PDB file of C-alpha atoms and ligand atoms in Angstrom:
ATOM      1  CA  UNK A   1       0.000   0.000   0.000  1.00 48.00           C
ATOM      2  CA  UNK A   2       1.372   3.451  -0.808  1.00 48.00           C
ATOM      3  CA  UNK A   3       1.882   5.925   1.984  1.00 49.00           C
ATOM      4  CA  UNK A   4       0.603   9.485   2.150  1.00 62.00           C
ATOM      5  CA  UNK A   5       3.477  10.824   4.244  1.00 72.00           C
ATOM      6  CA  UNK A   6       6.790  11.476   2.427  1.00 86.00           C
ATOM      7  CA  UNK A   7       9.735  10.623   4.652  1.00 94.00           C
ATOM      8  CA  UNK A   8      13.477  10.712   4.088  1.00 96.00           C
ATOM      9  CA  UNK A   9      14.569   7.409   5.662  1.00 97.00           C
ATOM     10  CA  UNK A  10      18.152   8.633   6.044  1.00 97.00           C
ATOM     11  CA  UNK A  11      16.998  11.405   8.365  1.00 98.00           C
ATOM     12  CA  UNK A  12      15.045   8.991  10.545  1.00 98.00           C
ATOM     13  CA  UNK A  13      18.028   6.639  10.831  1.00 98.00           C
ATOM     14  CA  UNK A  14      20.335   9.584  11.478  1.00 98.00           C
ATOM     15  CA  UNK A  15      18.160  10.748  14.400  1.00 98.00           C
ATOM     16  CA  UNK A  16      18.270   7.298  16.004  1.00 98.00           C
ATOM     17  CA  UNK A  17      22.028   7.073  15.450  1.00 98.00           C
ATOM     18  CA  UNK A  18      22.466  10.468  17.139  1.00 98.00           C
ATOM     19  CA  UNK A  19      20.343   9.395  20.096  1.00 98.00           C
ATOM     20  CA  UNK A  20      22.534   6.293  20.467  1.00 98.00           C
ATOM     21  CA  UNK A  21      25.744   8.332  20.123  1.00 98.00           C
ATOM     22  CA  UNK A  22      24.763  11.114  22.488  1.00 98.00           C
ATOM     23  CA  UNK A  23      22.724  10.101  25.573  1.00 98.00           C
ATOM     24  CA  UNK A  24      22.079   6.486  24.536  1.00 98.00           C
ATOM     25  CA  UNK A  25      18.921   4.378  24.289  1.00 98.00           C
ATOM     26  CA  UNK A  26      18.550   3.694  28.017  1.00 98.00           C
ATOM     27  CA  UNK A  27      18.412   7.419  28.738  1.00 98.00           C
ATOM     28  CA  UNK A  28      16.046   7.841  25.792  1.00 98.00           C
ATOM     29  CA  UNK A  29      13.550   5.207  26.925  1.00 98.00           C
ATOM     30  CA  UNK A  30      13.733   6.267  30.589  1.00 98.00           C
ATOM     31  CA  UNK A  31      12.966   9.849  29.571  1.00 98.00           C
ATOM     32  CA  UNK A  32      10.177   8.726  27.260  1.00 98.00           C
ATOM     33  CA  UNK A  33       8.220   6.996  30.039  1.00 98.00           C
ATOM     34  CA  UNK A  34       9.109   9.610  32.635  1.00 98.00           C
ATOM     35  CA  UNK A  35       7.574  12.291  30.380  1.00 97.00           C
ATOM     36  CA  UNK A  36       4.528  10.158  29.584  1.00 97.00           C
ATOM     37  CA  UNK A  37       3.784   9.358  33.229  1.00 97.00           C
ATOM     38  CA  UNK A  38       4.620  12.936  34.276  1.00 97.00           C
ATOM     39  CA  UNK A  39       2.165  14.442  31.785  1.00 94.00           C
ATOM     40  CA  UNK A  40      -0.433  11.651  31.875  1.00 93.00           C
ATOM     41  CA  UNK A  41      -0.208   9.849  35.221  1.00 94.00           C
ATOM     42  CA  UNK A  42      -3.445   8.004  34.434  1.00 91.00           C
ATOM     43  CA  UNK A  43      -1.619   6.023  31.699  1.00 92.00           C
ATOM     44  CA  UNK A  44       0.668   4.350  34.259  1.00 94.00           C
ATOM     45  CA  UNK A  45      -2.020   1.889  35.374  1.00 92.00           C
ATOM     46  CA  UNK A  46      -2.266   0.367  31.879  1.00 92.00           C
ATOM     47  CA  UNK A  47       1.367  -0.799  32.111  1.00 95.00           C
ATOM     48  CA  UNK A  48       2.564  -3.713  34.194  1.00 93.00           C
ATOM     49  CA  UNK A  49       5.034  -3.150  37.016  1.00 93.00           C
ATOM     50  CA  UNK A  50       7.787  -4.596  34.867  1.00 95.00           C
ATOM     51  CA  UNK A  51       8.829  -1.405  33.104  1.00 97.00           C
ATOM     52  CA  UNK A  52      12.284  -2.841  32.338  1.00 97.00           C
ATOM     53  CA  UNK A  53      10.616  -5.422  30.101  1.00 97.00           C
ATOM     54  CA  UNK A  54       8.369  -2.799  28.511  1.00 97.00           C
ATOM     55  CA  UNK A  55      11.349  -0.542  27.835  1.00 98.00           C
ATOM     56  CA  UNK A  56      13.241  -3.321  26.108  1.00 98.00           C
ATOM     57  CA  UNK A  57      10.167  -4.235  24.016  1.00 98.00           C
ATOM     58  CA  UNK A  58       9.746  -0.637  22.920  1.00 98.00           C
ATOM     59  CA  UNK A  59      13.440  -0.339  22.015  1.00 98.00           C
ATOM     60  CA  UNK A  60      13.313  -3.541  19.946  1.00 98.00           C
ATOM     61  CA  UNK A  61      10.237  -2.259  18.133  1.00 98.00           C
ATOM     62  CA  UNK A  62      11.910   1.099  17.481  1.00 98.00           C
ATOM     63  CA  UNK A  63      14.990  -0.611  16.022  1.00 98.00           C
ATOM     64  CA  UNK A  64      12.781  -2.726  13.740  1.00 97.00           C
ATOM     65  CA  UNK A  65      10.636   0.168  12.600  1.00 97.00           C
ATOM     66  CA  UNK A  66      13.539   2.554  12.015  1.00 98.00           C
ATOM     67  CA  UNK A  67      15.720  -0.006  10.212  1.00 96.00           C
ATOM     68  CA  UNK A  68      12.794  -0.922   7.991  1.00 96.00           C
ATOM     69  CA  UNK A  69      11.196   2.495   7.579  1.00 96.00           C
ATOM     70  CA  UNK A  70      11.525   2.451   3.761  1.00 94.00           C
ATOM     71  CA  UNK A  71       9.808  -0.974   3.683  1.00 95.00           C
ATOM     72  CA  UNK A  72       7.292  -0.211   6.411  1.00 95.00           C
ATOM     73  CA  UNK A  73       4.462  -1.953   4.549  1.00 93.00           C
ATOM     74  CA  UNK A  74       6.269  -5.245   5.184  1.00 96.00           C
ATOM     75  CA  UNK A  75       5.681  -4.642   8.902  1.00 97.00           C
ATOM     76  CA  UNK A  76       1.986  -3.928   8.385  1.00 97.00           C
ATOM     77  CA  UNK A  77       0.644  -7.188   9.873  1.00 98.00           C
ATOM     78  CA  UNK A  78       2.882  -6.880  12.922  1.00 97.00           C
ATOM     79  CA  UNK A  79       1.933  -3.215  13.447  1.00 98.00           C
ATOM     80  CA  UNK A  80      -1.804  -3.812  13.022  1.00 98.00           C
ATOM     81  CA  UNK A  81      -1.533  -6.624  15.607  1.00 98.00           C
ATOM     82  CA  UNK A  82       0.294  -4.229  17.909  1.00 98.00           C
ATOM     83  CA  UNK A  83      -2.493  -1.701  17.351  1.00 98.00           C
ATOM     84  CA  UNK A  84      -5.056  -4.365  18.267  1.00 98.00           C
ATOM     85  CA  UNK A  85      -3.160  -5.044  21.500  1.00 98.00           C
ATOM     86  CA  UNK A  86      -3.356  -1.323  22.311  1.00 98.00           C
ATOM     87  CA  UNK A  87      -7.053  -1.213  21.450  1.00 98.00           C
ATOM     88  CA  UNK A  88      -7.603  -4.167  23.810  1.00 97.00           C
ATOM     89  CA  UNK A  89      -5.915  -2.102  26.524  1.00 95.00           C
ATOM     90  CA  UNK A  90      -8.321   0.784  25.845  1.00 94.00           C
ATOM     91  CA  UNK A  91      -5.614   3.118  24.533  1.00 96.00           C
ATOM     92  CA  UNK A  92      -7.546   5.812  22.666  1.00 96.00           C
ATOM     93  CA  UNK A  93      -6.616   6.932  19.150  1.00 97.00           C
ATOM     94  CA  UNK A  94      -5.932  10.432  20.527  1.00 96.00           C
ATOM     95  CA  UNK A  95      -3.144   9.049  22.717  1.00 96.00           C
ATOM     96  CA  UNK A  96      -1.107   8.289  19.622  1.00 98.00           C
ATOM     97  CA  UNK A  97      -0.583  12.017  18.995  1.00 97.00           C
ATOM     98  CA  UNK A  98       0.840  12.267  22.479  1.00 96.00           C
ATOM     99  CA  UNK A  99       3.089   9.288  21.816  1.00 97.00           C
ATOM    100  CA  UNK A 100       4.400  10.930  18.614  1.00 98.00           C
ATOM    101  CA  UNK A 101       4.970  14.287  20.287  1.00 97.00           C
ATOM    102  CA  UNK A 102       6.684  12.687  23.258  1.00 98.00           C
ATOM    103  CA  UNK A 103       8.943  10.460  21.160  1.00 98.00           C
ATOM    104  CA  UNK A 104      10.000  13.502  19.101  1.00 98.00           C
ATOM    105  CA  UNK A 105      10.774  15.695  22.095  1.00 98.00           C
ATOM    106  CA  UNK A 106      12.616  12.839  23.747  1.00 98.00           C
ATOM    107  CA  UNK A 107      14.738  12.149  20.655  1.00 98.00           C
ATOM    108  CA  UNK A 108      15.668  15.821  20.430  1.00 98.00           C
ATOM    109  CA  UNK A 109      16.706  15.882  24.069  1.00 98.00           C
ATOM    110  CA  UNK A 110      18.533  12.536  23.966  1.00 98.00           C
ATOM    111  CA  UNK A 111      20.491  13.784  20.928  1.00 98.00           C
ATOM    112  CA  UNK A 112      21.496  16.830  22.982  1.00 98.00           C
ATOM    113  CA  UNK A 113      19.424  19.083  20.713  1.00 98.00           C
ATOM    114  CA  UNK A 114      21.813  18.469  17.813  1.00 98.00           C
ATOM    115  CA  UNK A 115      19.081  17.408  15.356  1.00 98.00           C
ATOM    116  CA  UNK A 116      17.832  19.878  12.748  1.00 98.00           C
ATOM    117  CA  UNK A 117      14.160  20.726  12.308  1.00 98.00           C
ATOM    118  CA  UNK A 118      14.108  18.798   9.023  1.00 97.00           C
ATOM    119  CA  UNK A 119      15.556  15.702  10.671  1.00 98.00           C
ATOM    120  CA  UNK A 120      13.078  15.908  13.545  1.00 98.00           C
ATOM    121  CA  UNK A 121      10.207  16.446  11.121  1.00 97.00           C
ATOM    122  CA  UNK A 122      11.078  13.219   9.304  1.00 97.00           C
ATOM    123  CA  UNK A 123      11.387  11.437  12.639  1.00 98.00           C
ATOM    124  CA  UNK A 124       7.976  12.719  13.699  1.00 98.00           C
ATOM    125  CA  UNK A 125       6.428  11.768  10.354  1.00 97.00           C
ATOM    126  CA  UNK A 126       7.881   8.257  10.629  1.00 98.00           C
ATOM    127  CA  UNK A 127       6.023   7.752  13.909  1.00 98.00           C
ATOM    128  CA  UNK A 128       2.870   9.335  12.510  1.00 97.00           C
ATOM    129  CA  UNK A 129       3.041   6.718   9.797  1.00 97.00           C
ATOM    130  CA  UNK A 130       3.613   3.905  12.299  1.00 97.00           C
ATOM    131  CA  UNK A 131       0.660   5.199  14.341  1.00 98.00           C
ATOM    132  CA  UNK A 132      -1.536   5.341  11.224  1.00 97.00           C
ATOM    133  CA  UNK A 133      -0.760   1.694  10.494  1.00 97.00           C
ATOM    134  CA  UNK A 134      -1.413   0.629  14.114  1.00 98.00           C
ATOM    135  CA  UNK A 135      -4.693   2.556  14.051  1.00 98.00           C
ATOM    136  CA  UNK A 136      -5.955   0.398  11.159  1.00 98.00           C
ATOM    137  CA  UNK A 137      -6.886  -2.016  13.963  1.00 98.00           C
ATOM    138  CA  UNK A 138      -9.314   0.583  15.428  1.00 98.00           C
TER     139      UNK A 138
HETATM  140  C1  HEM B 201       3.479   4.409  17.548  1.00 62.38           C
HETATM  141  C2  HEM B 201       2.846   4.106  18.674  1.00 62.38           C
HETATM  142  C3  HEM B 201       3.248   3.000  19.642  1.00 62.38           C
HETATM  143  C4  HEM B 201       4.196   2.011  19.557  1.00 62.38           C
HETATM  144  C5  HEM B 201       5.210   1.759  18.428  1.00 62.38           C
HETATM  145  C6  HEM B 201       4.076   1.205  20.750  1.00 62.38           C
HETATM  146  C7  HEM B 201       4.855   0.104  21.065  1.00 62.38           C
HETATM  147  C8  HEM B 201       4.541  -0.833  22.016  1.00 62.38           C
HETATM  148  C9  HEM B 201       5.142  -2.141  22.172  1.00 62.38           C
HETATM  149  C10 HEM B 201       6.235  -2.714  21.283  1.00 62.38           C
HETATM  150  C11 HEM B 201       4.544  -2.762  23.212  1.00 62.38           C
HETATM  151  C12 HEM B 201       4.840  -4.171  23.736  1.00 62.38           C
HETATM  152  C13 HEM B 201       3.828  -5.133  23.137  1.00 62.38           C
HETATM  153  C14 HEM B 201       4.040  -6.561  23.599  1.00 62.38           C
HETATM  154  O1  HEM B 201       3.955  -6.832  24.817  1.00 62.38           O
HETATM  155  O2  HEM B 201       4.295  -7.418  22.752  1.00 62.38           O
HETATM  156  C15 HEM B 201       3.567  -1.837  23.738  1.00 62.38           C
HETATM  157  C16 HEM B 201       2.753  -2.084  24.827  1.00 62.38           C
HETATM  158  C17 HEM B 201       2.019  -1.116  25.448  1.00 62.38           C
HETATM  159  N1  HEM B 201       1.848   0.185  25.031  1.00 62.38           N
HETATM  160 FE1  HEM B 201       2.480   0.975  23.297  1.00 62.38          FE
HETATM  161  N2  HEM B 201       3.112   1.733  21.554  1.00 62.38           N
HETATM  162  C18 HEM B 201       2.572   2.823  20.906  1.00 62.38           C
HETATM  163  C19 HEM B 201       1.595   3.659  21.383  1.00 62.38           C
HETATM  164  C20 HEM B 201       1.132   3.625  22.672  1.00 62.38           C
HETATM  165  C21 HEM B 201       0.299   4.633  23.273  1.00 62.38           C
HETATM  166  C22 HEM B 201      -0.202   5.890  22.578  1.00 62.38           C
HETATM  167  C23 HEM B 201       0.055   4.234  24.547  1.00 62.38           C
HETATM  168  C24 HEM B 201      -0.727   5.009  25.551  1.00 62.38           C
HETATM  169  C25 HEM B 201      -0.328   5.297  26.728  1.00 62.38           C
HETATM  170  C26 HEM B 201       0.717   2.949  24.735  1.00 62.38           C
HETATM  171  C27 HEM B 201       0.678   2.163  25.855  1.00 62.38           C
HETATM  172  C28 HEM B 201       1.063   0.834  25.927  1.00 62.38           C
HETATM  173  C29 HEM B 201       0.698  -0.104  26.984  1.00 62.38           C
HETATM  174  C30 HEM B 201      -0.175   0.219  28.179  1.00 62.38           C
HETATM  175  C31 HEM B 201       1.290  -1.329  26.682  1.00 62.38           C
HETATM  176  C32 HEM B 201       1.194  -2.626  27.474  1.00 62.38           C
HETATM  177  C33 HEM B 201       2.212  -2.690  28.537  1.00 62.38           C
HETATM  178  C34 HEM B 201       2.075  -3.951  29.374  1.00 62.38           C
HETATM  179  O3  HEM B 201       1.538  -4.962  28.909  1.00 62.38           O
HETATM  180  O4  HEM B 201       2.550  -3.910  30.489  1.00 62.38           O
HETATM  181  N3  HEM B 201       1.375   2.634  23.584  1.00 62.38           N
HETATM  182  N4  HEM B 201       3.599  -0.680  23.005  1.00 62.38           N
END
C-alpha cells in the first residue's frame, strides 16, 4: 500500500544514530516513560510493574521500525496486531498524537538538541506513519 506521508529514511536513521551516540537508548527510553507518566499519570495503570521489560520491548520495536522504515508496509501485519493489542488495553486513538509528540521531544533531548528541524520532522512523520498503520486495527 502506498503511503501518504513522504519521509526521508536517512533522516530517521540519522536521528536514532544520534540518540545512540549522544545520551544512549537507556536514557532515551527512561525519559520517554518519565515524560509520559509525568504528563499523563493516568496512563501508568495500563502498564505492568515490569517497566524494564516494557522498555526493552519498545526499544526492539523502534529498532525494527527505524531499520525498515523504507519498507514499512512489510511490517503492516505486525503493526496492526500491535495496534489491536493497544485497542484491547483501551488506549484511545488520541493518545497516539501524544506518543508521537513525546517520542519527538525525547529524541531531540537525547540527541542533545543536535538534530535539525528537518531531521526531527522526518522522525515525527515516521512515527505518525507507524501510528496510522497501528490505528488500522481501530
Ligand atoms: C506508535 C505508537 C506505539 C508504539 C510503536 C508502541 C509500542 C509498544 C510495544 C512494542 C509494546 C509491547 C507489546 C508486547 O507486549 O508485545 C507496547 C505495549 C504497550 N503500550 Fe504501546 N506503543 C505505541 C503507542 C502507545 C500509546 C499511545 C500508549 C498510551 C499510553 C501505549 C501504551 C502501551 C501499553 C499500556 C502497553 C502494554 C504494557 C504492558 O503490557 O505492560 N502505547 N507498546
